[in-house]
Coordinates of C-alpha atoms in Angstrom, one line a residue:
Chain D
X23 CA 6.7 -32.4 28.1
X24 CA 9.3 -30.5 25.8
X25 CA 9.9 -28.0 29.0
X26 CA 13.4 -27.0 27.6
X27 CA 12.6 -26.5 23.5
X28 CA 9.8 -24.0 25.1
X29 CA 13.0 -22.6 26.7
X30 CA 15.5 -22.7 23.6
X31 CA 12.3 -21.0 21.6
X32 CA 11.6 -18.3 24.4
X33 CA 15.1 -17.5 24.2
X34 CA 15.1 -16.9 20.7
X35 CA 12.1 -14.5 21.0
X36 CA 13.9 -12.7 23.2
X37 CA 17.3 -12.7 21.2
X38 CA 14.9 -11.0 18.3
X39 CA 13.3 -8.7 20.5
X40 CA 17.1 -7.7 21.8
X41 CA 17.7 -7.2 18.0
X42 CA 15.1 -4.9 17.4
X43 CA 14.9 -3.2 20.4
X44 CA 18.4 -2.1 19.2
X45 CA 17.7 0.3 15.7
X46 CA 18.1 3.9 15.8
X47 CA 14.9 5.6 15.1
X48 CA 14.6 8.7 13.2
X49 CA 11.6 11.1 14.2
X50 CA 8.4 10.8 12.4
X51 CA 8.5 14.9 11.5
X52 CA 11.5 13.9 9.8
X53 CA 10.5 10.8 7.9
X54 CA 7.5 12.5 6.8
X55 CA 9.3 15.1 5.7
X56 CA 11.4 12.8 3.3
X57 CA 8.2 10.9 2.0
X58 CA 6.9 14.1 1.0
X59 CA 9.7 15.4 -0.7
X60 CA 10.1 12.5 -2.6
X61 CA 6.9 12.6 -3.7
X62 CA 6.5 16.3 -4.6
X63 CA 9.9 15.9 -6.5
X64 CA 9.1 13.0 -8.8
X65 CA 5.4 13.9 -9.7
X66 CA 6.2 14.8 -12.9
X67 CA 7.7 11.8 -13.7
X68 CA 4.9 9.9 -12.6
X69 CA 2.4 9.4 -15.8
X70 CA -0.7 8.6 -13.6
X71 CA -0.8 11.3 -11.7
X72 CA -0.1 13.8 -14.5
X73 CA -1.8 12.0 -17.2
X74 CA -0.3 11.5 -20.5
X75 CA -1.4 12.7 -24.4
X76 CA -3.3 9.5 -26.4
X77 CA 0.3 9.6 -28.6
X78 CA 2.0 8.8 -25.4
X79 CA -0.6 6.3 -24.5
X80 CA 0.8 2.6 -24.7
X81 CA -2.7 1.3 -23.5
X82 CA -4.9 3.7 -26.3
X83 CA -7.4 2.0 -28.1
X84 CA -5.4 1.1 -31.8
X85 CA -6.1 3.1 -34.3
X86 CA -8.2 1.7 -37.5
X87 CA -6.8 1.3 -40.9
X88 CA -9.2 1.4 -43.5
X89 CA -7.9 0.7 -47.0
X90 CA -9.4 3.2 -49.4
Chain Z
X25 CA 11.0 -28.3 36.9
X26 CA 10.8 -25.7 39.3
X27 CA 14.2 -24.1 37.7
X28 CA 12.9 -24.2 34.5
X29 CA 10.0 -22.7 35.3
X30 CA 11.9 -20.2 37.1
X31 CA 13.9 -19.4 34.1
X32 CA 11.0 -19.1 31.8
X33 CA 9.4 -16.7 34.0
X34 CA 13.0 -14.7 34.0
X35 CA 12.6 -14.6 30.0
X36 CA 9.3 -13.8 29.6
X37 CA 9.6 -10.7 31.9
X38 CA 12.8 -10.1 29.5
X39 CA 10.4 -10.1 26.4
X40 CA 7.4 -7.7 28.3
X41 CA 10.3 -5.5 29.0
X42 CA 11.9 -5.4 25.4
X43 CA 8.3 -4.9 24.2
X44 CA 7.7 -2.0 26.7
X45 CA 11.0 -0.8 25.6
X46 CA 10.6 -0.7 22.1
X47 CA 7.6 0.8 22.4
X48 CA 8.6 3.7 24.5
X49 CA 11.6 4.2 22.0
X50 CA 8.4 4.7 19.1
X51 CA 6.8 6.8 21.6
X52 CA 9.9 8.9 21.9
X53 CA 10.2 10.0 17.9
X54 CA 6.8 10.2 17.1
X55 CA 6.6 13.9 17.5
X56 CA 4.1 14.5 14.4
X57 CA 1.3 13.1 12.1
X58 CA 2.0 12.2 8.5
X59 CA -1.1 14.2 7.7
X60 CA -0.9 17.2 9.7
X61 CA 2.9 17.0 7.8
X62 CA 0.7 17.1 4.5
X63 CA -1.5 19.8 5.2
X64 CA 0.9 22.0 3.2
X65 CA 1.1 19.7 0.1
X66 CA -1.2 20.5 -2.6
X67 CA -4.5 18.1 -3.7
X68 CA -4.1 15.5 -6.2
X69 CA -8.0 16.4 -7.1
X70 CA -9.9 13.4 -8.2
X71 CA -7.9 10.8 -9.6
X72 CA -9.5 9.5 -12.8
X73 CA -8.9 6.7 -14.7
X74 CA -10.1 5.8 -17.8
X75 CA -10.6 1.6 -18.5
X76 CA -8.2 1.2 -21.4
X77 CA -8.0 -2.4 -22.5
X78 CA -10.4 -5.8 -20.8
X79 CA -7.5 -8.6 -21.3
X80 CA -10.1 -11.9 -22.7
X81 CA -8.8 -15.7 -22.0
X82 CA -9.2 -16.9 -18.5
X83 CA -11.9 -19.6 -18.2
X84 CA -11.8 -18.8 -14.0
X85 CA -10.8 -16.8 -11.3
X86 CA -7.1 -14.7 -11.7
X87 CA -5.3 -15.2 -8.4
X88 CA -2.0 -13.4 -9.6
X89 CA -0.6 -11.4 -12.4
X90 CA 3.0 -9.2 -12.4
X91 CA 4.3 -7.2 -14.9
X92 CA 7.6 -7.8 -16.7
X93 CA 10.9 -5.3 -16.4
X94 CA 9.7 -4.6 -20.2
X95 CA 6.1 -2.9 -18.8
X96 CA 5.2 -4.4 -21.6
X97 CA 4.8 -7.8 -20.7
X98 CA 2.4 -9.3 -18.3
X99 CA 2.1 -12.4 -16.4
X100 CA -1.4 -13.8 -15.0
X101 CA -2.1 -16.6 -13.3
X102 CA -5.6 -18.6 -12.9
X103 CA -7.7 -21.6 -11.2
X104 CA -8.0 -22.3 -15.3
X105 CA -4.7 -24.2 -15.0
X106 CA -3.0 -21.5 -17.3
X107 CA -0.3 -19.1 -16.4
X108 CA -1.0 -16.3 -19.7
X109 CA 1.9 -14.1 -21.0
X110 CA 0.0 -10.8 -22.5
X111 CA 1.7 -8.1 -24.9
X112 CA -0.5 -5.3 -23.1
X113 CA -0.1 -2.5 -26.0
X114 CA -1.8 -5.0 -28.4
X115 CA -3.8 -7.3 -26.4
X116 CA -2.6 -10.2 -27.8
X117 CA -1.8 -13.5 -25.9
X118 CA 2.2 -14.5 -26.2
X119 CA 2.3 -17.6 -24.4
X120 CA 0.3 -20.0 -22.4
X121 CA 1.7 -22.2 -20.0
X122 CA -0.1 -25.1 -18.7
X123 CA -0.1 -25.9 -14.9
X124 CA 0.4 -29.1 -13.3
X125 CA -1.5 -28.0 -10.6
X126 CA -4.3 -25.3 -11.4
X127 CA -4.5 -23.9 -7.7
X128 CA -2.1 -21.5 -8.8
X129 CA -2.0 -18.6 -6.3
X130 CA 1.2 -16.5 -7.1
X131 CA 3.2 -15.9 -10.2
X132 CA 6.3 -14.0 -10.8
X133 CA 8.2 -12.5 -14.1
X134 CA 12.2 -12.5 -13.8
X135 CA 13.8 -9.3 -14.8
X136 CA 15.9 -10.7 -17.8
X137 CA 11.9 -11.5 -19.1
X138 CA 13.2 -15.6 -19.7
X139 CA 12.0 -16.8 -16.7
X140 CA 8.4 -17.1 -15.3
X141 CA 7.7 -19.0 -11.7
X142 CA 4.1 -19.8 -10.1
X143 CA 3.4 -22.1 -7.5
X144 CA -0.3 -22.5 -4.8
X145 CA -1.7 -25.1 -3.1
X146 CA 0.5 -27.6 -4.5
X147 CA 3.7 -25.9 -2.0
X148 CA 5.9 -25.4 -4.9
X149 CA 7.5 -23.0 -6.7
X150 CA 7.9 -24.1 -10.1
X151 CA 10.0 -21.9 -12.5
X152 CA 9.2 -22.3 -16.7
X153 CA 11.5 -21.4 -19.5
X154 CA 9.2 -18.9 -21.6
X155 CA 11.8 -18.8 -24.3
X156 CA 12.0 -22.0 -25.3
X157 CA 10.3 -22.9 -28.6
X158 CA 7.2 -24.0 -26.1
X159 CA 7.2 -23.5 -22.1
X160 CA 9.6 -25.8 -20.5
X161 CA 9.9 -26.9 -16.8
X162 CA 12.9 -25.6 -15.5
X163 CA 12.4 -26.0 -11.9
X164 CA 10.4 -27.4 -9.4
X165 CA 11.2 -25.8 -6.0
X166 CA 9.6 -28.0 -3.9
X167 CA 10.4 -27.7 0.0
X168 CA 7.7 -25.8 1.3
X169 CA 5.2 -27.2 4.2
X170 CA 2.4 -25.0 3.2
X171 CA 1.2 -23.3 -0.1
X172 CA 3.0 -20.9 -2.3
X173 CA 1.1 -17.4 -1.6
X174 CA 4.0 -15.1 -3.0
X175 CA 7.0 -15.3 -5.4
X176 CA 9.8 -12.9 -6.5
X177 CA 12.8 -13.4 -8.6
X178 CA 16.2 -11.7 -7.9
X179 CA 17.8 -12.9 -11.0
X180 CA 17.6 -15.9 -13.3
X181 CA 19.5 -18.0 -10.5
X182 CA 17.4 -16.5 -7.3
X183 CA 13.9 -16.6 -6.4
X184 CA 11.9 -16.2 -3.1
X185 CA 9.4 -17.7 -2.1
X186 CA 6.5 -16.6 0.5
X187 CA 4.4 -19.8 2.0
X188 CA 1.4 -20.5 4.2
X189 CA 4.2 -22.3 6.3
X190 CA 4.6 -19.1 8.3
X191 CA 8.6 -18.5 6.4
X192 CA 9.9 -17.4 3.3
X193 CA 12.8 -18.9 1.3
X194 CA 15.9 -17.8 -1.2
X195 CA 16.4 -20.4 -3.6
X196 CA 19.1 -21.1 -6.0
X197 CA 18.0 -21.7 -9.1
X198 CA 20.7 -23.7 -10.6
X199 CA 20.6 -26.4 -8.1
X200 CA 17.1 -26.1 -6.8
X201 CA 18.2 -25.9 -3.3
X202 CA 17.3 -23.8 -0.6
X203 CA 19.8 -21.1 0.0
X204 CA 18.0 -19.2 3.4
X205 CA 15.1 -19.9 5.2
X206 CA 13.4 -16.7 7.0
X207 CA 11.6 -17.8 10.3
X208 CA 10.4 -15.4 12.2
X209 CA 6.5 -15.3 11.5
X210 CA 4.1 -17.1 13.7
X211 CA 1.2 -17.2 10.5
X212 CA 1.0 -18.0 6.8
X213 CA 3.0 -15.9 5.1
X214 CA 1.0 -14.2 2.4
X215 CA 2.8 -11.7 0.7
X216 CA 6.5 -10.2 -0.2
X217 CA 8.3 -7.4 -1.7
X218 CA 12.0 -6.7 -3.1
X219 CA 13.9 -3.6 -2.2
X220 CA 15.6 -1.7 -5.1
X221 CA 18.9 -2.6 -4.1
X222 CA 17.7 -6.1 -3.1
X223 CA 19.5 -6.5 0.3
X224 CA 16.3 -6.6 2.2
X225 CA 12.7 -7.4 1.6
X226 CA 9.0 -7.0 3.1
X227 CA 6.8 -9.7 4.1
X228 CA 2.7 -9.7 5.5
X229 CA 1.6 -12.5 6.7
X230 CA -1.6 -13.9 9.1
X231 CA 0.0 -13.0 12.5
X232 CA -0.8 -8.9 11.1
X233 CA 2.8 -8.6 11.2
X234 CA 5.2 -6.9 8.6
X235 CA 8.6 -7.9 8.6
X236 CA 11.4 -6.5 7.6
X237 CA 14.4 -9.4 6.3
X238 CA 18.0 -8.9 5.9
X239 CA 18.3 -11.1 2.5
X240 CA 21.8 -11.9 2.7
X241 CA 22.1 -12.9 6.9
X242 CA 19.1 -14.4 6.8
X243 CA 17.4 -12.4 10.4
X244 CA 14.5 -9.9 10.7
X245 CA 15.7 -6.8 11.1
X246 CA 11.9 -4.8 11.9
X247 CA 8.6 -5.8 12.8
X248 CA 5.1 -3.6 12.3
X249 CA 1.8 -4.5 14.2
X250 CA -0.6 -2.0 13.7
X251 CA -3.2 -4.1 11.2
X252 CA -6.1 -6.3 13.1
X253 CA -6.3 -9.1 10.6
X254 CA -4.1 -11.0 8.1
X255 CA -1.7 -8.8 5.7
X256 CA -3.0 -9.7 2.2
X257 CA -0.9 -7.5 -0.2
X258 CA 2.1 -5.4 1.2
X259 CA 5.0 -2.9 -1.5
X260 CA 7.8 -0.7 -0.6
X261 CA 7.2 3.1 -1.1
X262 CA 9.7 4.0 -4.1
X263 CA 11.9 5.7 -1.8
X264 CA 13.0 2.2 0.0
X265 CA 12.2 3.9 3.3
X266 CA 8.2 2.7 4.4
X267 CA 6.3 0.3 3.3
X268 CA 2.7 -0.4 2.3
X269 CA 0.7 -3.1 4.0
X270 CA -3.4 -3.8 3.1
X271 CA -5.3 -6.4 5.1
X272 CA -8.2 -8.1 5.8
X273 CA -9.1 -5.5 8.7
X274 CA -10.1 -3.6 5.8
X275 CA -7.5 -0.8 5.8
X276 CA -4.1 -0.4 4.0
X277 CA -1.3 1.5 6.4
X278 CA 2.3 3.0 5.8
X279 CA 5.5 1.7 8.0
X280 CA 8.3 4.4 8.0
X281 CA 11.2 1.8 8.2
X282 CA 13.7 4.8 9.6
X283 CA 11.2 5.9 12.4
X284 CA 10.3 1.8 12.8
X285 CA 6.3 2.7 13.1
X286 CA 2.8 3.3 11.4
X287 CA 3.0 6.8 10.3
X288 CA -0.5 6.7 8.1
X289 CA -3.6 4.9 7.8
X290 CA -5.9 4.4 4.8
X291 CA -9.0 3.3 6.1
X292 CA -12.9 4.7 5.6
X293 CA -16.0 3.7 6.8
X294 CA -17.9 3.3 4.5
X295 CA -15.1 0.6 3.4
X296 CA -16.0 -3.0 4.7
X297 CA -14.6 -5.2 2.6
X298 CA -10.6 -6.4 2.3
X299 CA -8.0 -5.3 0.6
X300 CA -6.5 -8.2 -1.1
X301 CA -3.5 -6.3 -3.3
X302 CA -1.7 -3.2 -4.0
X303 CA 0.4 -1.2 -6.3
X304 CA 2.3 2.2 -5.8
X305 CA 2.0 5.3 -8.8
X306 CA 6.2 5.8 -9.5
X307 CA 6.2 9.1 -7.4
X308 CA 4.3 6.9 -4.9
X309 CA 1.6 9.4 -4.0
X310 CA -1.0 7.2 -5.7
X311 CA -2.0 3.6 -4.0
X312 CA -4.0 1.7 -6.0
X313 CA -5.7 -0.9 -3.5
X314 CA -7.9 -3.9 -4.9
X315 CA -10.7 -4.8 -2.1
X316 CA -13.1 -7.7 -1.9
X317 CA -15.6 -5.1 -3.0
X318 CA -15.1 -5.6 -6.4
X319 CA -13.3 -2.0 -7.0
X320 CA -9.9 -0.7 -6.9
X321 CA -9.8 2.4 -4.6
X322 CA -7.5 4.6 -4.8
X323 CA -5.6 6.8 -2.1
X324 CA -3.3 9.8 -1.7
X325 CA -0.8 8.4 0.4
X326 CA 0.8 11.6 1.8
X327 CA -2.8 12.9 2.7
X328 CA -4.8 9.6 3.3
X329 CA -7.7 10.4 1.6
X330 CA -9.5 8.0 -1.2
X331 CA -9.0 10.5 -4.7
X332 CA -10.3 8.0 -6.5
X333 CA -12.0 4.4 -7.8
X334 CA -11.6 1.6 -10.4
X335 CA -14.3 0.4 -11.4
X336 CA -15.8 -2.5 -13.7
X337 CA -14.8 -5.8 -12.4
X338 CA -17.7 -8.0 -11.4
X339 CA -16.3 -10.2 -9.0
X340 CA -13.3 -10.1 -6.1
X341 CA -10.3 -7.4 -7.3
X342 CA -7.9 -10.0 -6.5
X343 CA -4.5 -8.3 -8.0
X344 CA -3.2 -4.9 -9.0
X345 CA 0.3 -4.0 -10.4
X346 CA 2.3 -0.9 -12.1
X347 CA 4.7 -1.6 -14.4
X348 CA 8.4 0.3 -13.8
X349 CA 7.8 2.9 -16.6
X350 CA 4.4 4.0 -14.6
X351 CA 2.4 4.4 -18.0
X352 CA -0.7 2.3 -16.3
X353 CA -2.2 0.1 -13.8
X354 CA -3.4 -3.2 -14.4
X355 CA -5.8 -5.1 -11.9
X356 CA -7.1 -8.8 -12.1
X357 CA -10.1 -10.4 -11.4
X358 CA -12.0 -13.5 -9.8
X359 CA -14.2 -12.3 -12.4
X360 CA -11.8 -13.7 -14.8
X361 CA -10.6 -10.5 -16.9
X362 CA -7.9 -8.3 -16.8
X363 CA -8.8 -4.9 -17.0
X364 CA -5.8 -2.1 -17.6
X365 CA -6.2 1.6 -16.9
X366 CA -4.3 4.9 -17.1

């Protein structure tokens, strides 16, 4: 019966739980607040959510020579 | 006996009360919803997508695929045996890397574009050459107790590993060692992400945690609970400040890392099958989420609503990735194909 590495690992749950118990939190208003922000202020760099010309398109279907 | 019983009674009333505590400190900031916050933000409308490009060469089910720092580049990886390096704008296959072992789960580009890693049920990481005249063996990282789910290179001389052995791992790749071991998860670790400034990453895993690692000291720094069932796929929001998490409960769910809780969820009813991957648009207002359904959905993450759908793949969606220039988003299939859409 390992009775004291239950101990050693109890005690490391509780070292953790020390360490996180610890952080500063910020308030949810705020965070959400910043997600948003960032959002709203880098959707025009973002191709996929304001689409793109077929010039622009890397993906676009390639165009077809035809020799004449 | 009776001491040490006594003094693991003392501890555990330590940990209920750390719990209790860190849950009243939650309690204590959360003074509004996420989408309440977003009533004011304006629609994204239907989100949709046209199916650009079917990628053709698999002979079985895609398990991974991740796109180069190029976004050019793609990497995908399948129970064939072959790891396949794709030029997206063309189509074309570059290179084809034969596995020793075909139960290839994960698979990894390095920024520089050199370097590719993969690694499964075989509990190693092994890292190739792609530049060589043909695909050479650099590396086999083998140290892991449990299969490879997740890999992620810092550099040409660092790569971490995520494994169904519950930890994760740093590796140095120029002597194959182990540089840091991350314990802290009590089930298979199935999942990990990279911060921009790579000094801390994300990890899901089977216990429905998320967990937040110092890279560098070596200790989890957060933990998220929230999710009901094993954390298949989880990404950092652009920003660096929340994190993404999908699972097998069926739902995807953001982690504000400043406020150290859930602040959305992404879940609908009509939804009953898992999510297995996911990728953020660049503003991160779009999550594409692959699901055992067969379809990519697609959310608004400020809002919480599905704005959108994927459609085409006739078996499991069992990846999903943007590449950093944002131009696309390419998913991967048990149905062997690799379909790419903007």
């Amino acid at each position: 019966m390992s009775g004291s590495s239950n101990i050693v690992a109890m005690k490391k749950v509780v070292q953790q739980l020390r360490l996180e118990a610890g952080i500063n939190r910020v308030k949810v208003s705020q965070a959400a607040a910043d997600l948003q922000q960032f959002c709203l202020q880098h959707a025009q760099q973002d191709p996929l959510l304001t689409g793109m010309s077929s010039s622009n398109n890397p993906f676009r279907p390639q165009a077809v020579c035809s020799f004449l | 006996m009776a001491a040490e019983k006594a003094e693991m009674d003392a501890l555990k009333k330590e940990c209920d009360g750390l719990r209790a505590q860190i849950e009243a400190a939650r309690k204590a900031v959360n003074d509004s919803s996420m989408s309440g916050a977003a009533g004011g933000v304006a629609s994204v409308g239907r989100v949709q997508l046209k199916l650009r490009k079917t990628l053709k060469g698999h002979l079985a089910k895609i398990y991974a695929m991740h796109w180069s720092a190029d976004s050019r580049q793609m990497v995908s990886a399948s129970q064939d045996g072959k790891l396949l390096i794709w030029d997206t704008f063309t189509g074309n296959k570059l290179v084809a890397v034969p596995l020793k072992s075909a139960w290839v789960m994960s698979v990894a580009f390095a920024p520089s574009g050199n370097l590719v890693a993969s690694g499964g049920l075989d509990n190693m990481c092994t890292v190739y050459n792609i530049k060589a005249a043909s695909p050479k063996t650099l590396r086999e990282l083998d140290a892991h107790t449990g299969y490879l789910s997740c890999c992620r290179f810092l550099s040409d001389s660092e790569i971490l590993t995520a494994s169904g052995d519950t930890t994760c791992c740093l590796w140095d790749l120029e002597t194959g060692k182990q540089k840091i071991i991350f314990t802290n998860h009590i089930g298979d670790c199935m999942s990990l992400a990279l911060s921009g400034d790579m000094n801390t990453f994300i990890s899901g895993a089977c216990d429905s945690l998320a967990k937040l690692w110092d890279l560098r000291e070596g200790t989890c720094k957060q933990t998220f609970s929230g999710h009901t069932s094993d954390i298949n796929a989880i990404s950092f929001f652009p920003s660096g400040n929340a994190v993404i998490t999908g699972s097998d409960d069926c739902s995807c769910k953001m982690y504000d890392l400043r406020s150290d809780q859930e602040v959305i969820g992404y879940q609908d009813t009509s939804l009953n099958a898992g999510v297995t991957s996911l990728a953020l648009s660049n503003s991160g207002r779009l999550i594409f989420a692959g699901y055992d359904d067969f379809n990519c959905h697609i959310w608004d993450s400020l809002k919480g609503e599905k704005v959108g759908v994927l459609s085409g793949h006739d078996n499991r969606v069992s990846c999903t990735g943007v590449p950093e220039d944002g131009m696309g988003v390419c998913t991967g299939s048990w149905d062997s194909f690799l379909k790419l859409w903007n």
